[in-house]
PDB file of C-alpha atoms in Angstrom:
ATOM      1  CA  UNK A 192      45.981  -2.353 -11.249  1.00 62.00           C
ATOM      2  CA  UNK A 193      47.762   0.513 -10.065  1.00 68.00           C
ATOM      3  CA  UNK A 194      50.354   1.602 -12.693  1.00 92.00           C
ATOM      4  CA  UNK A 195      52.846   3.742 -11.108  1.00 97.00           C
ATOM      5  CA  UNK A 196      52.649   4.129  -7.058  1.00 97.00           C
ATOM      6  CA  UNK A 197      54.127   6.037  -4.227  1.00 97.00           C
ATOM      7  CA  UNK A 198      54.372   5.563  -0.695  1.00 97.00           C
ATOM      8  CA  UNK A 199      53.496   7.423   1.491  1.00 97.00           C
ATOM      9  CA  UNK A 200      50.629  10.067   0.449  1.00 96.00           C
ATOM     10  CA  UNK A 201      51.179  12.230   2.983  1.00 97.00           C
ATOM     11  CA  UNK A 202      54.504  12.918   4.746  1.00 97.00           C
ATOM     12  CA  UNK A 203      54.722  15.698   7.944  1.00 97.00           C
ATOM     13  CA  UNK A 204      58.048  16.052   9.655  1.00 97.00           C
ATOM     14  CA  UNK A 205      60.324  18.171  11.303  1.00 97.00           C
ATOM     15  CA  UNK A 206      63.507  20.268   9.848  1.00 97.00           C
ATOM     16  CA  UNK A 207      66.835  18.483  10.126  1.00 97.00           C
ATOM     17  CA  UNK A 208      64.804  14.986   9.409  1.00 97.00           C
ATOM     18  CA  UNK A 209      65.722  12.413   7.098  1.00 98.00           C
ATOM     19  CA  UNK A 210      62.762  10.773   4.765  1.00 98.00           C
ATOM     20  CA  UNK A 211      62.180   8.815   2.407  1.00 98.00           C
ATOM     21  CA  UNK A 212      59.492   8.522  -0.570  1.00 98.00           C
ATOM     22  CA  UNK A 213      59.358   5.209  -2.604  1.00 98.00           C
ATOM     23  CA  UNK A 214      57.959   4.649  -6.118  1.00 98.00           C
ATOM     24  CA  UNK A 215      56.889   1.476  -7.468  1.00 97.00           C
ATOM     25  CA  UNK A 216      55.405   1.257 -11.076  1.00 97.00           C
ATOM     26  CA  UNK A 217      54.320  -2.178 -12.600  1.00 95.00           C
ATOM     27  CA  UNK A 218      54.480  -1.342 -16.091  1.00 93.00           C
ATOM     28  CA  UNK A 219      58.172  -3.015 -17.625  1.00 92.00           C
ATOM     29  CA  UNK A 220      59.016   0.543 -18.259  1.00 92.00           C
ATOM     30  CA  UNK A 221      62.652   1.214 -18.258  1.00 90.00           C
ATOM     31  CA  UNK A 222      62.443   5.331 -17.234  1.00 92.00           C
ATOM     32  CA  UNK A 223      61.402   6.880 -14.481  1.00 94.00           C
ATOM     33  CA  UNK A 224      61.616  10.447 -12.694  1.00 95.00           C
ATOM     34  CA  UNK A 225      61.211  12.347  -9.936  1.00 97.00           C
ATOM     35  CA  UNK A 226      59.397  15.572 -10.159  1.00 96.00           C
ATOM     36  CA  UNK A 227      59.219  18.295  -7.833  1.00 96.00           C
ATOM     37  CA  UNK A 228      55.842  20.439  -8.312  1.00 96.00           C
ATOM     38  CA  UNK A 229      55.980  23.852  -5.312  1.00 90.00           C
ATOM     39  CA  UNK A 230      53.117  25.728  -4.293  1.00 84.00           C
ATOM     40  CA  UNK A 231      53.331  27.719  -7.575  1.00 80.00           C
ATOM     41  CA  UNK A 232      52.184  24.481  -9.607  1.00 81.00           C
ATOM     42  CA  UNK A 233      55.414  24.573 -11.385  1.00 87.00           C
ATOM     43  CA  UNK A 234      56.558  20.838 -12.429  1.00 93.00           C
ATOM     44  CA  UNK A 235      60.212  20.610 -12.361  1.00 93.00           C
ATOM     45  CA  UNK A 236      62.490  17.673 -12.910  1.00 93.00           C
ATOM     46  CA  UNK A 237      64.457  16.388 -10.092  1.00 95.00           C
ATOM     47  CA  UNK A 238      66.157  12.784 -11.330  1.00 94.00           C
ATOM     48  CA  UNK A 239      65.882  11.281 -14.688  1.00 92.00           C
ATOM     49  CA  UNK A 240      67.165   7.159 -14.619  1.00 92.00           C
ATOM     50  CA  UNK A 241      67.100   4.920 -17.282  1.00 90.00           C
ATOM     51  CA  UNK A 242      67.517   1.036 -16.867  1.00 89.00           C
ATOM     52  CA  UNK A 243      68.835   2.091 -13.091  1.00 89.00           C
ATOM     53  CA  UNK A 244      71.317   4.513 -14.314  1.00 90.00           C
ATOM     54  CA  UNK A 245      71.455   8.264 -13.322  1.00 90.00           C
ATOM     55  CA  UNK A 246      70.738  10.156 -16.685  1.00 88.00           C
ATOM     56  CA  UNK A 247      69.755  14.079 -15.444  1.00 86.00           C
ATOM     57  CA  UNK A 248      70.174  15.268 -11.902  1.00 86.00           C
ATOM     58  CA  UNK A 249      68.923  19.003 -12.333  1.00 86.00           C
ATOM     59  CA  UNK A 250      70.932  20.403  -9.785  1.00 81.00           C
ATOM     60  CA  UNK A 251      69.374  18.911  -6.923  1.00 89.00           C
ATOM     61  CA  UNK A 252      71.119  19.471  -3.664  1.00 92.00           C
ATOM     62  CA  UNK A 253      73.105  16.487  -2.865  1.00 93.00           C
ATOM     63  CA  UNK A 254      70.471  16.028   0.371  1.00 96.00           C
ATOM     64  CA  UNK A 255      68.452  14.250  -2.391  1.00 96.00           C
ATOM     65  CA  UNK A 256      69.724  10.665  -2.977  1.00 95.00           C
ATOM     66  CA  UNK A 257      67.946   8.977  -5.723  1.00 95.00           C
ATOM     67  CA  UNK A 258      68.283   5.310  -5.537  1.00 95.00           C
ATOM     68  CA  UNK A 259      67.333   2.233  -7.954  1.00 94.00           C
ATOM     69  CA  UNK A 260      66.976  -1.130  -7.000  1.00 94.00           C
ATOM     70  CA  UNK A 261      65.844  -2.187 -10.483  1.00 93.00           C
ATOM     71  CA  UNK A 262      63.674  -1.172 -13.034  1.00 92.00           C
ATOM     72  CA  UNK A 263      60.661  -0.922 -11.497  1.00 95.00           C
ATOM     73  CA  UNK A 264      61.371   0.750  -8.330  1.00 96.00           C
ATOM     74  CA  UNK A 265      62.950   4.664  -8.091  1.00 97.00           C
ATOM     75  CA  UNK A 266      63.085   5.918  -4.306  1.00 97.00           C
ATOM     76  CA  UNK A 267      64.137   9.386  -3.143  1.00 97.00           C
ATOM     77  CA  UNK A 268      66.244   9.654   0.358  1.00 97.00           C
ATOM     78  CA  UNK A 269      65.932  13.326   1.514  1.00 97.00           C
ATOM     79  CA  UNK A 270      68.671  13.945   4.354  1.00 97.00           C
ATOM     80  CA  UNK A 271      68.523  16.879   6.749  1.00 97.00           C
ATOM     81  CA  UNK A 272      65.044  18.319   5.740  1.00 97.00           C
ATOM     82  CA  UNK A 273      64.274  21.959   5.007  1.00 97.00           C
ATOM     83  CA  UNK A 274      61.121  24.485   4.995  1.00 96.00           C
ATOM     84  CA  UNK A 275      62.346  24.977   1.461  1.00 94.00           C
ATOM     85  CA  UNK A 276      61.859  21.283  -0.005  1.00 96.00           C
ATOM     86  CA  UNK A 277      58.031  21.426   1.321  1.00 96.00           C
ATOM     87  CA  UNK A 278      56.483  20.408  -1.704  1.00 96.00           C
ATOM     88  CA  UNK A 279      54.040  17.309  -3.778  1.00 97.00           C
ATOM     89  CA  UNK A 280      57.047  15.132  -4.996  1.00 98.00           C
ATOM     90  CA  UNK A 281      55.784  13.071  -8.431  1.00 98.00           C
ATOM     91  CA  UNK A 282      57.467  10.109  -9.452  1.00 97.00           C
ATOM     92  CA  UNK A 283      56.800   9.198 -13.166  1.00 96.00           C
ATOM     93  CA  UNK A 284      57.589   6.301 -15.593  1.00 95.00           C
ATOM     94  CA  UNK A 285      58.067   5.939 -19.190  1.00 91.00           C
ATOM     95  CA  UNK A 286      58.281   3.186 -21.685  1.00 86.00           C
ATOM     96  CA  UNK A 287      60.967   2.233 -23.891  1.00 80.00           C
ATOM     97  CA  UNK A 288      61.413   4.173 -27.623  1.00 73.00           C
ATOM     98  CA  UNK A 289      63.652   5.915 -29.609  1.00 62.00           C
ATOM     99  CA  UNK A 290      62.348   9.504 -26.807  1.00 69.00           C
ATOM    100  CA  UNK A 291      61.483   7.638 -23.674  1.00 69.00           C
ATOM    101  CA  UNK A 292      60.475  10.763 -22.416  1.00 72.00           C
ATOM    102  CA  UNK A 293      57.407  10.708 -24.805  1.00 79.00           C
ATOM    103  CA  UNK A 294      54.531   9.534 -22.593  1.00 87.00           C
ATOM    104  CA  UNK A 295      55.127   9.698 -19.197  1.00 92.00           C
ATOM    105  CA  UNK A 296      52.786   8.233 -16.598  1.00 94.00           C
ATOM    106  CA  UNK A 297      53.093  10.072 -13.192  1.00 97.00           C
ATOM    107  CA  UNK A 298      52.187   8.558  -9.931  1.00 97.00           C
ATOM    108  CA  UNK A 299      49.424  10.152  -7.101  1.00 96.00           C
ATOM    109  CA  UNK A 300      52.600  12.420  -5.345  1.00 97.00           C
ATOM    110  CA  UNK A 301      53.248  12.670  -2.149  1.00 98.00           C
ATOM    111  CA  UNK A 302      52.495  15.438  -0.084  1.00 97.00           C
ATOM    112  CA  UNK A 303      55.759  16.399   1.982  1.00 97.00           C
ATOM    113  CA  UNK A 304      55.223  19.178   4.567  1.00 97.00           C
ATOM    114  CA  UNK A 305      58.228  20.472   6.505  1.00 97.00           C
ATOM    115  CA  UNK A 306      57.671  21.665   9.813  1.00 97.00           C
TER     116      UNK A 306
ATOM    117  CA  UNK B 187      67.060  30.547 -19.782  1.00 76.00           C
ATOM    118  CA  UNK B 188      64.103  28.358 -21.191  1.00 75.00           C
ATOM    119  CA  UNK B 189      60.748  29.415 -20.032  1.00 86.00           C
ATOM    120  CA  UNK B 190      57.120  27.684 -20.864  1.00 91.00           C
ATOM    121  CA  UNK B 191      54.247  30.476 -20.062  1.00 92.00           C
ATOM    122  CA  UNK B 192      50.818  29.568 -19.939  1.00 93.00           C
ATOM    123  CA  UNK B 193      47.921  31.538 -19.526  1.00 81.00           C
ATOM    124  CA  UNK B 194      48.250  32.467 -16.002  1.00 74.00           C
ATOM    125  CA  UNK B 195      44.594  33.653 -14.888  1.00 82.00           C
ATOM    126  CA  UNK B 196      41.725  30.111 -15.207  1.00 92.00           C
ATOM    127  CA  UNK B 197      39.549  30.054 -18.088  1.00 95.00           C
ATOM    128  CA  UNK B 198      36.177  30.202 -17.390  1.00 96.00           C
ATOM    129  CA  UNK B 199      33.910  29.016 -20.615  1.00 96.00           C
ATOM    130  CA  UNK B 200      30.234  27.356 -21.294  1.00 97.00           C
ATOM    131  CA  UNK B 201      29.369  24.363 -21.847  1.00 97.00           C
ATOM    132  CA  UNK B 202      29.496  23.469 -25.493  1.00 97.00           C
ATOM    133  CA  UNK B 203      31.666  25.921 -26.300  1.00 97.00           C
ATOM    134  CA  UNK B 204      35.459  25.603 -27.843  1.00 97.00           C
ATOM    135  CA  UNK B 205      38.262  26.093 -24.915  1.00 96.00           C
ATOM    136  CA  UNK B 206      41.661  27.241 -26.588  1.00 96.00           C
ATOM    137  CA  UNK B 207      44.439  27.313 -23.934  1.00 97.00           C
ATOM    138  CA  UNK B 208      48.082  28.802 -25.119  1.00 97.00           C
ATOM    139  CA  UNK B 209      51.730  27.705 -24.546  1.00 96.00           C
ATOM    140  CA  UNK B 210      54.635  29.806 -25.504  1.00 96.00           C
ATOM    141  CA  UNK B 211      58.367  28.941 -24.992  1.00 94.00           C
ATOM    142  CA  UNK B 212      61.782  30.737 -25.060  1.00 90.00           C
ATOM    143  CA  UNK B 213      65.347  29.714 -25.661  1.00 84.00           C
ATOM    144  CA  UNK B 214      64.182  26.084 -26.089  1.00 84.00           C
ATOM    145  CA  UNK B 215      64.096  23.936 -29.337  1.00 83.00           C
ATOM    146  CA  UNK B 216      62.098  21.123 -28.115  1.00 85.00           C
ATOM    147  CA  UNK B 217      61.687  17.996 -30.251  1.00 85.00           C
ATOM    148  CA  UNK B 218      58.318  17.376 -28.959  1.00 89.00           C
ATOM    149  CA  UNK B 219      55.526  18.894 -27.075  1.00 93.00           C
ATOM    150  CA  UNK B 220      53.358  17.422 -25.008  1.00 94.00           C
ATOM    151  CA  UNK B 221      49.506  18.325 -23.183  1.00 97.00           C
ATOM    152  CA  UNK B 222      48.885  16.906 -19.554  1.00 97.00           C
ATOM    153  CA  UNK B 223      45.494  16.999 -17.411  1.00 97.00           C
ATOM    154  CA  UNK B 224      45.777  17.405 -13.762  1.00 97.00           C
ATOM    155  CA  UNK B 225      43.088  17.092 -11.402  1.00 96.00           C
ATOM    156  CA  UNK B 226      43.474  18.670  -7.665  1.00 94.00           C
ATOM    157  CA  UNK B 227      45.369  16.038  -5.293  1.00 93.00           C
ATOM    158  CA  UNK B 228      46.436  14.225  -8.705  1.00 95.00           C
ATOM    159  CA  UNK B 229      49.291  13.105 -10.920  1.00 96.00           C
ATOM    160  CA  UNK B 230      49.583  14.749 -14.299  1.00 96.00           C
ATOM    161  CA  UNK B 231      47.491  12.996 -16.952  1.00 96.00           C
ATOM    162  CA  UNK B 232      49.154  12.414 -20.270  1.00 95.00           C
ATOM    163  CA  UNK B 233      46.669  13.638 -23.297  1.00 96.00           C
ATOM    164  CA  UNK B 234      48.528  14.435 -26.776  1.00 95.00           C
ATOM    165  CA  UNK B 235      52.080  14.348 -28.028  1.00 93.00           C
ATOM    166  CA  UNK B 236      53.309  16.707 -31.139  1.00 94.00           C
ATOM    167  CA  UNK B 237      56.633  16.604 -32.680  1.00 91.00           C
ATOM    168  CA  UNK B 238      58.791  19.284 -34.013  1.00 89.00           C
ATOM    169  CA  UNK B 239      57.985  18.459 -37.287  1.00 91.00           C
ATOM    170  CA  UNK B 240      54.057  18.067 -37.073  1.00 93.00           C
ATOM    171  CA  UNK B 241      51.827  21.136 -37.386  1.00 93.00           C
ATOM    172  CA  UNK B 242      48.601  19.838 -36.070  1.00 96.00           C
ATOM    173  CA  UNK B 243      47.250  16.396 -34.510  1.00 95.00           C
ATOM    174  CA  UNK B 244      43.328  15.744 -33.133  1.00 96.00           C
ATOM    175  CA  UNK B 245      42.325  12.715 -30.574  1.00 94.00           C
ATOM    176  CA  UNK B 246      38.917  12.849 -30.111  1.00 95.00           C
ATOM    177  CA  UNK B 247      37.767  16.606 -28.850  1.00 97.00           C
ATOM    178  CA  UNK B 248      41.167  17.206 -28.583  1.00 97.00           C
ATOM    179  CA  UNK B 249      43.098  18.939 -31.122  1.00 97.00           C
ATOM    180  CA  UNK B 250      47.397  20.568 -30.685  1.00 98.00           C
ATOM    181  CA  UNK B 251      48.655  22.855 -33.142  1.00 97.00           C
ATOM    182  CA  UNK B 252      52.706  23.585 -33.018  1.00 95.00           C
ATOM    183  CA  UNK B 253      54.332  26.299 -34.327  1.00 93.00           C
ATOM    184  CA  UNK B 254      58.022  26.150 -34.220  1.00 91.00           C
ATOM    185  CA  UNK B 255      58.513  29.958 -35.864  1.00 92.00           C
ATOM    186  CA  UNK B 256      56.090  31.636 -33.172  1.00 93.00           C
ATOM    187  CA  UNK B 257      57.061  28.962 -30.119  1.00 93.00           C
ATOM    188  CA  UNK B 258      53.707  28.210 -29.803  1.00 95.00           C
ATOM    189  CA  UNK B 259      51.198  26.072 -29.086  1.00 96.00           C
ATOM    190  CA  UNK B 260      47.611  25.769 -28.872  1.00 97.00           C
ATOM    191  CA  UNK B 261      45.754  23.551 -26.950  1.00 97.00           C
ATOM    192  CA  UNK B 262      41.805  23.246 -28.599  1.00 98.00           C
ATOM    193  CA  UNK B 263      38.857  21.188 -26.218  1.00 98.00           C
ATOM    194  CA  UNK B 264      35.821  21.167 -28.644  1.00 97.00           C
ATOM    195  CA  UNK B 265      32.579  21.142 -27.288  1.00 97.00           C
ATOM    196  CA  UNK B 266      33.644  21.190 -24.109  1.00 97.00           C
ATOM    197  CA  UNK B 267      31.944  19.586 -20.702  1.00 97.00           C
ATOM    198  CA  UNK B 268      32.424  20.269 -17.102  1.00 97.00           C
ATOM    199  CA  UNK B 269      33.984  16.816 -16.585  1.00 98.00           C
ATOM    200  CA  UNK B 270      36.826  18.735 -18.625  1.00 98.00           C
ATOM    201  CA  UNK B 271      37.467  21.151 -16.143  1.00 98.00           C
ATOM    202  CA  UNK B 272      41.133  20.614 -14.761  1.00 97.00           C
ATOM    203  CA  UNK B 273      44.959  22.361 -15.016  1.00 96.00           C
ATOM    204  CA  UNK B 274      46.112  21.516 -18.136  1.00 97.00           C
ATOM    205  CA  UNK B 275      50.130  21.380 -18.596  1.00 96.00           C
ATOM    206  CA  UNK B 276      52.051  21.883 -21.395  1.00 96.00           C
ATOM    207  CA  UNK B 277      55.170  20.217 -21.547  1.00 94.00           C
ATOM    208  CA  UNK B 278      58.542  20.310 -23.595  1.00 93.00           C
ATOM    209  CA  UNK B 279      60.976  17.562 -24.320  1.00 88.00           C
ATOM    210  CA  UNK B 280      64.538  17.179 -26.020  1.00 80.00           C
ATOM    211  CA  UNK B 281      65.745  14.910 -28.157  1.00 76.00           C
ATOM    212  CA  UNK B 282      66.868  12.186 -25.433  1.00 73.00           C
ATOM    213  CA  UNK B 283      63.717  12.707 -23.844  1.00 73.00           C
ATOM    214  CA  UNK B 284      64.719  12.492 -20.445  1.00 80.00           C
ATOM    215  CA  UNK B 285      64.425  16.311 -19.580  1.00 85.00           C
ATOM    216  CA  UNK B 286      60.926  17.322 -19.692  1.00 89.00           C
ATOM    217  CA  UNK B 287      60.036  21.058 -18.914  1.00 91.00           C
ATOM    218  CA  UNK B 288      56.258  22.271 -17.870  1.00 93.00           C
ATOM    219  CA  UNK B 289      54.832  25.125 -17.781  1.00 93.00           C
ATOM    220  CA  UNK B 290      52.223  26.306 -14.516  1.00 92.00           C
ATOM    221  CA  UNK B 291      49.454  25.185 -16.385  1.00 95.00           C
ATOM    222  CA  UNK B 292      45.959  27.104 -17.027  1.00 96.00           C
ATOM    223  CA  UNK B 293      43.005  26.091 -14.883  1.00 96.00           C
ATOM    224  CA  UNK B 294      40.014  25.857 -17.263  1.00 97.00           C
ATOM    225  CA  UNK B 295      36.211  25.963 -15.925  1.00 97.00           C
ATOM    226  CA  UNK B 296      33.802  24.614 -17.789  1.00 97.00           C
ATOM    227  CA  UNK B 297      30.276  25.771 -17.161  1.00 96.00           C
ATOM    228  CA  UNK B 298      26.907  24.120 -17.477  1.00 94.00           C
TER     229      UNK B 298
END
């Protein structure tokens, strides 16, 4: 039943790491995001894809590598992990229309703490 | 550079009582505006959408007004409950819809 999912919950590592977060949603929507939301509550966007293609990268660092199998799946690869990127990372989806961006349905997050 | 503010400090209200929560933008021009529900530990909750062209729209207890002159929007809970207590997010979307801004969000209390 679950409509948009992430794996794993909970994520504690160690600077200079590399991770990975995976997003799943089960809905045939086409878009899907990755949001970044910091201890100040403030939801940014990371990625925007549509139909597997790249739309907005909002001048991530290039140690986030977005990647998407197909439609239903967006993963994020984070490469040589900082204090700095300590954070709940939200992956969303959205269904087709003339603003796909209308109604987005967000996953649970995962909780990624940098040690 | 575009900025959402929303009321920064939690509003604390009884039970029964109307909760109006505020969202005001800068150097934006958003084609839509949307209202999200979070819960602690959760994923945002998607509630109402208004377009740029739409001045008011109601679901339920819920009601969004949008005024494109004053950048503003207001976010009405009639009759509120304490199973409405939550950070509610306003958001702001362009034309392609796939760049969606938020603002901090305002914690809201409801009483009984």
């Amino acid at each position: 039943d679950t409509a948009v999912s992430q794996t794993p919950k909970y994520l504690v590592t160690q600077m200079g790491n590399d991770k990975s977060i995976k997003c799943e949603q089960n809905l045939g929507h086409d878009t899907m995001y990755w949001y970044k939301q910091d201890s100040k509550k403030f939801l940014k966007i990371m990625f925007s894809y549509n139909n597997k293609e790249l739309i907005i990268n909002e001048t991530v660092p290039n140690r986030f590598s977005p990647k998407s199998p197909d439609k239903a799946h967006l993963n994020l690869h984070i490469n040589s992990l900082e204090l700095g990127d300590s954070a709940v990372y939200f992956c969303a989806s959205s269904p087709p229309g003339t603003n796909p961006g209308e109604t987005q349905y967000f996953g649970p997050g995962t909780r990624l703490l940098v040690l | 550079s575009q900025k959402i503010e929303q009321n920064s400090e939690a509003l604390n209200i009884q039970e029964g009582k109307t909760a109006t929560l505020t969202c005001n933008y800068t150097n934006y021009s958003p084609a839509y505006l949307q209202w999200y529900r979070q819960d602690p530990g959760r994923g945002p909750v998607f509630l109402l959408l208004i377009r740029e062209n739409e001045k008011e729209k109601r679901k339920e207890r819920l009601k969004v007004t949008f005024d494109t002159t004053l950048k503003q929007s207001l976010f009405h809970i009639t009759a509120s409950q304490p199973a409405d207590s939550a950070t509610y997010l306003c958001a702001l979307s362009d034309t392609g819809g796939f760049k969606t801004i938020f603002g901090a969000g305002t914690r809201l209390f409801v009483k009984a």
